[in-house]
Structures are given as structure tokens and as C-alpha cells.
PDB file of C-alpha atoms in Angstrom:
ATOM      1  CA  UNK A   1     140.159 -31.519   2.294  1.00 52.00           C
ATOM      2  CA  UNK A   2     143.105 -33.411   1.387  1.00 66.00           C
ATOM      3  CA  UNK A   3     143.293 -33.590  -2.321  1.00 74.00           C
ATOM      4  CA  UNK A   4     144.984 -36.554  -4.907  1.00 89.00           C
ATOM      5  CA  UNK A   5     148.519 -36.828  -5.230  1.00 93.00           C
ATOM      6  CA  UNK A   6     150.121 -37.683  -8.915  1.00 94.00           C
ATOM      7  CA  UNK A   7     153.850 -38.805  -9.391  1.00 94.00           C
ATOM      8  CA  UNK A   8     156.411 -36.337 -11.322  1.00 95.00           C
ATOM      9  CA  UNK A   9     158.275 -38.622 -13.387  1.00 95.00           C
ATOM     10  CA  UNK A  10     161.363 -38.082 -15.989  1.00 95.00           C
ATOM     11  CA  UNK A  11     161.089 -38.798 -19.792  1.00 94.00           C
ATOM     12  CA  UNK A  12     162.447 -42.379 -18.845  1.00 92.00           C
ATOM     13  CA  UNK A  13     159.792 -42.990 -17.092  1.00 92.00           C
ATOM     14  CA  UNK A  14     161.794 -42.641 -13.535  1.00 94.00           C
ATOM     15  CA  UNK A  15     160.039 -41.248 -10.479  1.00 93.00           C
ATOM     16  CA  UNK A  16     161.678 -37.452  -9.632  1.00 92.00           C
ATOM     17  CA  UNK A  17     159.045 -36.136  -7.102  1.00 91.00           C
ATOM     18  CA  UNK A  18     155.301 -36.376  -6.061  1.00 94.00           C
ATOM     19  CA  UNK A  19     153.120 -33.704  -6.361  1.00 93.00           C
ATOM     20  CA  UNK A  20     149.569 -32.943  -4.484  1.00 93.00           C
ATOM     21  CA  UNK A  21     147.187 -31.813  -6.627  1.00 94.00           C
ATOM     22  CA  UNK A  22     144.572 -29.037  -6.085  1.00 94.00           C
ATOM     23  CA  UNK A  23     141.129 -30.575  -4.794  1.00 94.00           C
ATOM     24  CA  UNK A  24     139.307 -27.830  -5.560  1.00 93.00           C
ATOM     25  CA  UNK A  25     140.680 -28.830  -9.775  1.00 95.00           C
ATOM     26  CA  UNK A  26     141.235 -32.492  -9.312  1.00 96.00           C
ATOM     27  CA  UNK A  27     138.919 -33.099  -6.647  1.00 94.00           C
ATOM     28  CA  UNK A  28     135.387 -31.103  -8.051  1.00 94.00           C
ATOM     29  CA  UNK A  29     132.402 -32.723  -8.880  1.00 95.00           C
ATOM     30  CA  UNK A  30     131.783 -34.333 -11.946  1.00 96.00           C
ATOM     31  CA  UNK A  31     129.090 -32.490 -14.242  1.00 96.00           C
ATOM     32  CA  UNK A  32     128.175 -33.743 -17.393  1.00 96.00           C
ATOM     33  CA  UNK A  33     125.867 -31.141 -18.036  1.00 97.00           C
ATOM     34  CA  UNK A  34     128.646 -28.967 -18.471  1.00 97.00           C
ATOM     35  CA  UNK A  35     129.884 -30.872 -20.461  1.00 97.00           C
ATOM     36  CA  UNK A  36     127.207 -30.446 -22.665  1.00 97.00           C
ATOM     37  CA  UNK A  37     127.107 -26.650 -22.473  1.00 97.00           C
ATOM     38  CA  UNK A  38     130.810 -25.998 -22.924  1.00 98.00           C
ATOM     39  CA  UNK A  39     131.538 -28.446 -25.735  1.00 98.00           C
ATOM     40  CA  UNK A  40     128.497 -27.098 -27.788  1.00 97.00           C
ATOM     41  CA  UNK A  41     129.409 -23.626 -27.329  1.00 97.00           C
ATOM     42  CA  UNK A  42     133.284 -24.104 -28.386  1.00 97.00           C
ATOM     43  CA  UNK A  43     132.207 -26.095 -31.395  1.00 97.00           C
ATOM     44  CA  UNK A  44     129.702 -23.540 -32.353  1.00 97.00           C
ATOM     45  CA  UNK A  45     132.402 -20.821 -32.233  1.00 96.00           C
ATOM     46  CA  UNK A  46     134.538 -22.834 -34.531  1.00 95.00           C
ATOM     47  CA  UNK A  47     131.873 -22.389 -37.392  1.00 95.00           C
ATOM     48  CA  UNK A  48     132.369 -20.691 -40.406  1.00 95.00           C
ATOM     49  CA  UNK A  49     129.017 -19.363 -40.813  1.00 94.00           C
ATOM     50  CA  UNK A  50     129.724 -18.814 -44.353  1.00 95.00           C
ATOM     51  CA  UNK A  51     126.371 -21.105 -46.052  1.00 94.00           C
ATOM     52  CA  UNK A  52     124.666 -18.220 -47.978  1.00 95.00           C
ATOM     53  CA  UNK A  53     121.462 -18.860 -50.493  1.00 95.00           C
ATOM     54  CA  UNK A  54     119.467 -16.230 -52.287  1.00 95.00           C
ATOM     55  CA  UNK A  55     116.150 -15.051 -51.816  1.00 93.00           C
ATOM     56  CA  UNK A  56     113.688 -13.663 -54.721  1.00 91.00           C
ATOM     57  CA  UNK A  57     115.196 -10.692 -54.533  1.00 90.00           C
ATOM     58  CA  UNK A  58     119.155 -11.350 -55.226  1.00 92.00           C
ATOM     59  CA  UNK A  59     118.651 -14.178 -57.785  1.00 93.00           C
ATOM     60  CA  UNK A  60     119.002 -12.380 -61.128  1.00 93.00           C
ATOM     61  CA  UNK A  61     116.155 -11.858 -63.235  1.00 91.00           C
ATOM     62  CA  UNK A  62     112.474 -11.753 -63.177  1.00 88.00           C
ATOM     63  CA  UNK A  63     112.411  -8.282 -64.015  1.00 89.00           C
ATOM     64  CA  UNK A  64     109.459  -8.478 -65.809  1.00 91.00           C
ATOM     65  CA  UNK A  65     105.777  -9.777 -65.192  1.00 94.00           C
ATOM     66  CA  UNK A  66     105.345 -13.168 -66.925  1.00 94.00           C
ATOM     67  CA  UNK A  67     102.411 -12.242 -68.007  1.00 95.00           C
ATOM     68  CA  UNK A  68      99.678 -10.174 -67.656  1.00 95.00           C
ATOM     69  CA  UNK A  69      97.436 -10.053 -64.707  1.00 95.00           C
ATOM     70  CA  UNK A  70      93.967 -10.991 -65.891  1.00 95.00           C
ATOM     71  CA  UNK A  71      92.406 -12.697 -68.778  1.00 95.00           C
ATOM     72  CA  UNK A  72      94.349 -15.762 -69.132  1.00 95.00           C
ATOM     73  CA  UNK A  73      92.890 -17.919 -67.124  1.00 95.00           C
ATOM     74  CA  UNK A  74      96.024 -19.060 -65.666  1.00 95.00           C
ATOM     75  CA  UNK A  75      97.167 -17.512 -61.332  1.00 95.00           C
ATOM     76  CA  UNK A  76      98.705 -14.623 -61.098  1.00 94.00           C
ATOM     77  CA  UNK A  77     102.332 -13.863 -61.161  1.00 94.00           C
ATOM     78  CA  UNK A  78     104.564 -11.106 -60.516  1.00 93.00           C
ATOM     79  CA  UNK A  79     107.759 -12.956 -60.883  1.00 94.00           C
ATOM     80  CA  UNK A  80     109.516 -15.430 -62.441  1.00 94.00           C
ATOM     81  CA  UNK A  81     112.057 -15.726 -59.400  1.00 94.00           C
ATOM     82  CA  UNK A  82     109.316 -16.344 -56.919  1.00 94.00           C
ATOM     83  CA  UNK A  83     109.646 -19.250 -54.487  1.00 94.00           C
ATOM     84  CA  UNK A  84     107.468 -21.125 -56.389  1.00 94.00           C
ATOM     85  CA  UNK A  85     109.050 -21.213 -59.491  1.00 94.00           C
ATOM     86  CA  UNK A  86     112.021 -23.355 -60.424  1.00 93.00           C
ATOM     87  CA  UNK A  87     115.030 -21.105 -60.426  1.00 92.00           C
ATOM     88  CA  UNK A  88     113.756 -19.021 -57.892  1.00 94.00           C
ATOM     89  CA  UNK A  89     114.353 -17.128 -54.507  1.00 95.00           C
ATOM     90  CA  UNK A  90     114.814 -19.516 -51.439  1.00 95.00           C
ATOM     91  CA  UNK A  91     112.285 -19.037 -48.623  1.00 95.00           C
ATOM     92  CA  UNK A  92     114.306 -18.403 -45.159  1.00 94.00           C
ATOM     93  CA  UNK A  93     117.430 -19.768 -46.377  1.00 94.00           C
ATOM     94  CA  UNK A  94     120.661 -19.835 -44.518  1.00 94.00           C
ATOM     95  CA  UNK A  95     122.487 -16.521 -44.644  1.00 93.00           C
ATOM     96  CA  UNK A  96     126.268 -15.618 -43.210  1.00 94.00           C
ATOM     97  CA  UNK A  97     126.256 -15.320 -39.820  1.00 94.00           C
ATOM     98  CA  UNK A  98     127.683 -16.291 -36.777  1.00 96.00           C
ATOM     99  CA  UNK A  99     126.882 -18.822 -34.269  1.00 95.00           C
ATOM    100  CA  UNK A 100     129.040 -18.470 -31.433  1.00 95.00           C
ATOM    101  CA  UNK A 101     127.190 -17.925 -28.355  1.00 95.00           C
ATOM    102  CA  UNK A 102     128.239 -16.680 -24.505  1.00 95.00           C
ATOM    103  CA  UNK A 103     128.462 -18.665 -22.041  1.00 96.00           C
ATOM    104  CA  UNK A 104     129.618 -17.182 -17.951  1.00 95.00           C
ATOM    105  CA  UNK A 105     133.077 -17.596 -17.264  1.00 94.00           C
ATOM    106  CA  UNK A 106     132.064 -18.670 -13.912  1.00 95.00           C
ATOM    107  CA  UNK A 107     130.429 -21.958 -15.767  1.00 96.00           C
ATOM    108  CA  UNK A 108     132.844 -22.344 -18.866  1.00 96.00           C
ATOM    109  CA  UNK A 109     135.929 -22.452 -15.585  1.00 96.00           C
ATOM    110  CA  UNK A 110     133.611 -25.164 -13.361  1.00 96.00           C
ATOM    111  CA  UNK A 111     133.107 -27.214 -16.878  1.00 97.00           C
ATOM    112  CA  UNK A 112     137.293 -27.265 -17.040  1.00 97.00           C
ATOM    113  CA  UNK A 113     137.595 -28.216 -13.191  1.00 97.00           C
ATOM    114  CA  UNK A 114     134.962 -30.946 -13.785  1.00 97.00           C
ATOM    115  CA  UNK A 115     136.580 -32.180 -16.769  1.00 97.00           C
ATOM    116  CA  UNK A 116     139.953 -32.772 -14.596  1.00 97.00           C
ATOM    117  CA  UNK A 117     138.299 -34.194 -11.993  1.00 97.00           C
ATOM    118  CA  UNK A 118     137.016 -36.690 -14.428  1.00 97.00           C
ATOM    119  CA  UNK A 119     140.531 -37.621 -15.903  1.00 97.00           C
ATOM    120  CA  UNK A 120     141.789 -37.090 -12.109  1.00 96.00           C
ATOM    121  CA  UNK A 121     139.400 -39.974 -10.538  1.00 95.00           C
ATOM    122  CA  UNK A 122     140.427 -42.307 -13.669  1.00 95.00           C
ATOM    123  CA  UNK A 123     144.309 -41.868 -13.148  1.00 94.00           C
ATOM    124  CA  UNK A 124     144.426 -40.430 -16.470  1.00 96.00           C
ATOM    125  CA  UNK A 125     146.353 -37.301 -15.572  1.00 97.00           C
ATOM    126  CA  UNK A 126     150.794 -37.916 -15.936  1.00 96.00           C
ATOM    127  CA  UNK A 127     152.813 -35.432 -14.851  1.00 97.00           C
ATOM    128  CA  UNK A 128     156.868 -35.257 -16.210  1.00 96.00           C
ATOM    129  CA  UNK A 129     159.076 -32.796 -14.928  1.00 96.00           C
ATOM    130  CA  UNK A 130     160.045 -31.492 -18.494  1.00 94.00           C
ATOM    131  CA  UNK A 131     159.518 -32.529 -22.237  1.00 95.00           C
ATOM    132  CA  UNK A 132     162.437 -31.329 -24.278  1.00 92.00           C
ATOM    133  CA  UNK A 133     163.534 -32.906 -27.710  1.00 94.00           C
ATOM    134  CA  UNK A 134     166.900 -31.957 -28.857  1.00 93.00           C
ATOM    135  CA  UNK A 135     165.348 -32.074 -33.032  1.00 95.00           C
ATOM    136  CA  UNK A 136     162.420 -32.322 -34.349  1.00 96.00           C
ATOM    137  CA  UNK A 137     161.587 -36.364 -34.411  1.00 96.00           C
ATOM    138  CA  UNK A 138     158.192 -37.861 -34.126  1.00 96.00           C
ATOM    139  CA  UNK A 139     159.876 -41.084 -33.724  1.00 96.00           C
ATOM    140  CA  UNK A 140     161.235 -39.558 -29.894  1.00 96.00           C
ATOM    141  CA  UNK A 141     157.761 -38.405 -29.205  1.00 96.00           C
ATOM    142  CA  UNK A 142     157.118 -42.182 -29.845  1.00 96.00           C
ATOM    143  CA  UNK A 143     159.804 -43.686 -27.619  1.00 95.00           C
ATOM    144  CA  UNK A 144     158.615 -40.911 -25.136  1.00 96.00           C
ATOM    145  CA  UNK A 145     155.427 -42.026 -24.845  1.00 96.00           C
ATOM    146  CA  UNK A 146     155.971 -46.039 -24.491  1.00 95.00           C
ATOM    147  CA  UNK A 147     158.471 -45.226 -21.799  1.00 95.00           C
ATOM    148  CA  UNK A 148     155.448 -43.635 -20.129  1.00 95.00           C
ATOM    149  CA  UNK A 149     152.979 -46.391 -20.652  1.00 93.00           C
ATOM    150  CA  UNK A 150     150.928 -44.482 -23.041  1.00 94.00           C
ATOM    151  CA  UNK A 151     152.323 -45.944 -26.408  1.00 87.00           C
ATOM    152  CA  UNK A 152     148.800 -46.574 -28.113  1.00 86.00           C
ATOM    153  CA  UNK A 153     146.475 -44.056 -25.806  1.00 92.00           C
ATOM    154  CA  UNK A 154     144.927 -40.845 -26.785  1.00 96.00           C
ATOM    155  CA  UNK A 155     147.161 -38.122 -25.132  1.00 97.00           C
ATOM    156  CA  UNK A 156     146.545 -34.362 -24.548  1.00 98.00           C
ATOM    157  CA  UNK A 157     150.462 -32.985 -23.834  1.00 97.00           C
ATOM    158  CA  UNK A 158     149.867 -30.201 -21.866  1.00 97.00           C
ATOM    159  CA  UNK A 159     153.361 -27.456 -22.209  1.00 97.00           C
ATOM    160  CA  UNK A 160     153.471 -24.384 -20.191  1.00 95.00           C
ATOM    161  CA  UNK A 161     155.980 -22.311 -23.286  1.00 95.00           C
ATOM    162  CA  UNK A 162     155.355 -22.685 -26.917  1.00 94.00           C
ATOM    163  CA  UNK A 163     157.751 -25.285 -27.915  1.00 95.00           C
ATOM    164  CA  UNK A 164     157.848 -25.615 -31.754  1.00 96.00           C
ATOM    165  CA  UNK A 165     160.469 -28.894 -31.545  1.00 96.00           C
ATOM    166  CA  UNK A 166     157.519 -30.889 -29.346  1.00 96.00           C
ATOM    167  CA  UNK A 167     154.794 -29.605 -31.320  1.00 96.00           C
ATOM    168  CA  UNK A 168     156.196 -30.247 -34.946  1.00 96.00           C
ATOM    169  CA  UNK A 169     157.596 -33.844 -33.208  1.00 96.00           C
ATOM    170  CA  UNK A 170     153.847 -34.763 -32.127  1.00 96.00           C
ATOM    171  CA  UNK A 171     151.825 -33.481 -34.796  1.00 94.00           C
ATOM    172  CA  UNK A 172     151.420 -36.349 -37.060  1.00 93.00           C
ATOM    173  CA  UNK A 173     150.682 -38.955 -34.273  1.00 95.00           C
ATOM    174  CA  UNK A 174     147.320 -40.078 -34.780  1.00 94.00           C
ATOM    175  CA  UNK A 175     145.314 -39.553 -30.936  1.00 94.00           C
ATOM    176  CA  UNK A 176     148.163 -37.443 -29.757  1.00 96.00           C
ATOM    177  CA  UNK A 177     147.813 -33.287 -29.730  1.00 96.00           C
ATOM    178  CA  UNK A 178     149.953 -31.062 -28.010  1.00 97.00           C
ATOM    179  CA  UNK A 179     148.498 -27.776 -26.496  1.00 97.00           C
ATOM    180  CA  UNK A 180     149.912 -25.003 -23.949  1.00 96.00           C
ATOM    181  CA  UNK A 181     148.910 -24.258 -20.337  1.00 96.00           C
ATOM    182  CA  UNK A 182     146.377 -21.395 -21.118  1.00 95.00           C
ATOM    183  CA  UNK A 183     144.602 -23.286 -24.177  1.00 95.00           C
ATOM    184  CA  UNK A 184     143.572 -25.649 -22.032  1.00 97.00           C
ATOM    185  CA  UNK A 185     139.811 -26.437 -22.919  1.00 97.00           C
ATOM    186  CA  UNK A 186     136.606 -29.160 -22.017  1.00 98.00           C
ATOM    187  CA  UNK A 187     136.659 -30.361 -25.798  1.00 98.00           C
ATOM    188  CA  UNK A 188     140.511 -31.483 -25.879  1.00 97.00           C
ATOM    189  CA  UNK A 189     140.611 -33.150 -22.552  1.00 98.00           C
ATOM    190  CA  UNK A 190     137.318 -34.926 -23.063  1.00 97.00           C
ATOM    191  CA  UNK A 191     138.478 -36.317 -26.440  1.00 97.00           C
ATOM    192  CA  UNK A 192     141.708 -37.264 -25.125  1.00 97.00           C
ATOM    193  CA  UNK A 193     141.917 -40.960 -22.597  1.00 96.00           C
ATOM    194  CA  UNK A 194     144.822 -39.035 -20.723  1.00 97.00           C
ATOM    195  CA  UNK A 195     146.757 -36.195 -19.789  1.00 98.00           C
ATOM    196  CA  UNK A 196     150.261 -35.742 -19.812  1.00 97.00           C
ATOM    197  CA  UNK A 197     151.471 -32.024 -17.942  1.00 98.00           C
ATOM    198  CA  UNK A 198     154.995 -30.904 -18.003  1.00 97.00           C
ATOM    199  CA  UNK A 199     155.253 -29.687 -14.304  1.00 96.00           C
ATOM    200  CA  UNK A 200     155.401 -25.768 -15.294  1.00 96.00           C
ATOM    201  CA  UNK A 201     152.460 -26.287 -17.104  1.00 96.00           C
ATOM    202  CA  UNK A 202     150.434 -28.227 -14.214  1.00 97.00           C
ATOM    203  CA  UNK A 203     151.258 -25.021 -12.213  1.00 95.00           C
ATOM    204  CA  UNK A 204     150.179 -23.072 -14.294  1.00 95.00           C
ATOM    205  CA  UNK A 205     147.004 -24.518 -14.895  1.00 96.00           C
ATOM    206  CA  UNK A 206     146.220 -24.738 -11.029  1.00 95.00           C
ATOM    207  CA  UNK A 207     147.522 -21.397 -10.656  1.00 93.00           C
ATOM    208  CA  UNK A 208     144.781 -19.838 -13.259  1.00 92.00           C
ATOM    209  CA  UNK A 209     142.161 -22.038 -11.789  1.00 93.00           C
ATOM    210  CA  UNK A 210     142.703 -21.690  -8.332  1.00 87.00           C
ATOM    211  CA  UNK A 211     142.641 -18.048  -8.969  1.00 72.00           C
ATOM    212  CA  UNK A 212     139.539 -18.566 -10.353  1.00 70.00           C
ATOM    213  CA  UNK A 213     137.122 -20.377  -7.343  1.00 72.00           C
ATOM    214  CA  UNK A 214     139.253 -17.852  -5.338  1.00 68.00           C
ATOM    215  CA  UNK A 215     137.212 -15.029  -6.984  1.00 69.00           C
ATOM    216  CA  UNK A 216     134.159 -16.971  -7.327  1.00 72.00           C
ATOM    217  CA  UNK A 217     134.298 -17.303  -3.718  1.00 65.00           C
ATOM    218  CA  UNK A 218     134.009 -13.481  -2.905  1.00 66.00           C
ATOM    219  CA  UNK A 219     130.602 -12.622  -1.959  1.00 63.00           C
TER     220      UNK A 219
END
């Protein structure tokens, strides 16, 4: 299966080199329904889990009996901090806890390669052989990214090092986010309209991946 091919270009938007990209990354079908699954469960992680109420129990008070239990013609009550009464317990309120839940590696890796493939069949995926900034200037992220054609898009930069100049240059751009090779996730390409890989970090990415449908592949 011959797979797409993308164009390496320089930060002056200058073709240095094609590149053929990995069908089985690029190439895989596209499945919304992981999507769906993948998305959910990395938003779910990110919850703090921290909403807490009281039941009858841990609201203070209601030590004593209102009153007593016959003879007054009124229902009886044990309580003041019942459910029923203002100031009282909550019935099956939220408590701390997590909500992070597992999903197989095998599906959370196919829900990547499907997301690629998506941005792959648009022509949403750049490749530039490096992205290096001398200082720390958002304005050259900006000058960076109109050479490129991408001046007012959403763009995912994709490094393949930690690179504190890029990162502190980009992080104020509204619709632009900067993340390395091995963070790659479904959430930030989806909510990104295109790509941009340094060429390390493209081979990188394939690398992990194609390691990945390797071992699937093993009966």
C-alpha cells in the first residue's frame, strides 16, 4: 500500500525534501466512534473530582430529638439534620472521587492513527525540517506561521525535544498550542484545523505508532 507523501519545508516556507508518510498512521480508517471514546475518557481524567456535600451524618448538629416521640400529634423525628429538614444532610450527594476511567491501549493508539488520518486526508498535516527561535518572541512564531500559510488557523506544533524558547514564543497565540512528540493525543489534534511536525518529531511519532500495529499484529 503506497501511503501519502507531505513536503518538508524550511521556516521560510522553502521546499527542503519530501517525505512518505506511514499508511498504516496517515492512511487508517477514519472512526469517529473513537473519537468519542478517547476524548471522553481524557477529559474525564482531567477532573478534579473535588465537589463534596454532606450527608445527615457530617452536618453539625441534631444531636438531640426535636421532640418527643408520641403525644404531640405532630410525625416523628429523630433529627433535626434529616433530609427533610432545611439545613439538613444531602441525600446521595456528590462526594470526592475520581472519574478517570480505562480504556485498551490497543483502542486509545487506533483513536490517534484515526485522528491523523483525518488531518492526513484534509492536507492539514505540515511538516518543517526544524523550528528554532533564537529568543523568546511571539511576534517570530507569528511571522513563522504566515510564511507557512497558517497565519489565522488553529495549529497543533508538534516538537520532538522540550524547547522552552518555542513554547514560551507560542503560548499566548490564541488557536495555537505547542506540544512534544510523545504527548501527542485525540483531544489536541481534533481541536486543532492543522498540524505542523518538526521532522524529528514526525519520526518520532511514526516510530511509536508503527511500533504499535507492529505488536498489535502478533497473534
Amino acid at each position: 500500500m503506497t501511503g501519502p507523501t507531505v513536503d518538508v519545508m524550511t521556516l521560510k516556507n522553502a521546499k527542503a525534501d519530501t517525505l512518505a508518510l506511514d499508511p498504516s498512521i496517515f492512511a487508517a480508517p477514519v472512526r469517529p466512534h473513537l473519537f468519542h471514546a478517547e476524548v471522553r475518557r481524557q477529559l474525564a481524567k482531567r477532573r478534579a473530582g473535588t465537589h463534596s456535600t454532606k450527608n445527615r451524618h457530617t452536618v453539625s448538629g441534631g444531636g438531640a430529638k426535636p421532640w418527643r416521640q408520641k403525644g404531640t400529634g405532630r410525625a416523628r423525628q429523630g433529627s433535626t439534620r434529616s433530609p427533610q429538614w432545611a439545613g439538613g444532610g444531602i441525600v446521595f450527594g456528590p462526594v470526592p472521587r475520581s472519574h478517570e476511567h480505562v480504556l485498551p491501549k490497543k483502542v486509545r493508539r487506533a483513536a490517534l492513527r484515526s485522528a491523523l488520518s483525518l488531518r492526513a486526508g484534509e492536507g492539514a498535516v505540515r511538516v518543517v525540517d526544524a523550528f528554532e527561535l533564537d529568543t523568546i518572541k511571539t511576534k517570530r512564531v507569528v511571522e513563522i506561521l504566515k510564511a507557512l500559510g497558517l497565519g489565522s488557523a488553529s495549529v497543533l506544533v508538534v516538537l520532538a525535544e522540550p524547547n522552552a524558547t518555542v513554547e514560551r514564543s507560542a503560548r499566548n497565540l490564541p488557536g495555537v498550542s505547542v506540544i512534544r512528540a510523545e504527548g501527542l493525543n485525540v483531544h489536541d489534534v481534533l481541536r486543532h484545523s492543522y498540524l505542523l511536525f518538526t521532522r524529528a518529531a514526525l519520526e518520532r511519532v511514526q516510530e511509536r505508532l508503527s511500533d504499535a500495529v507492529a505488536e498489535e499484529a502478533k497473534p
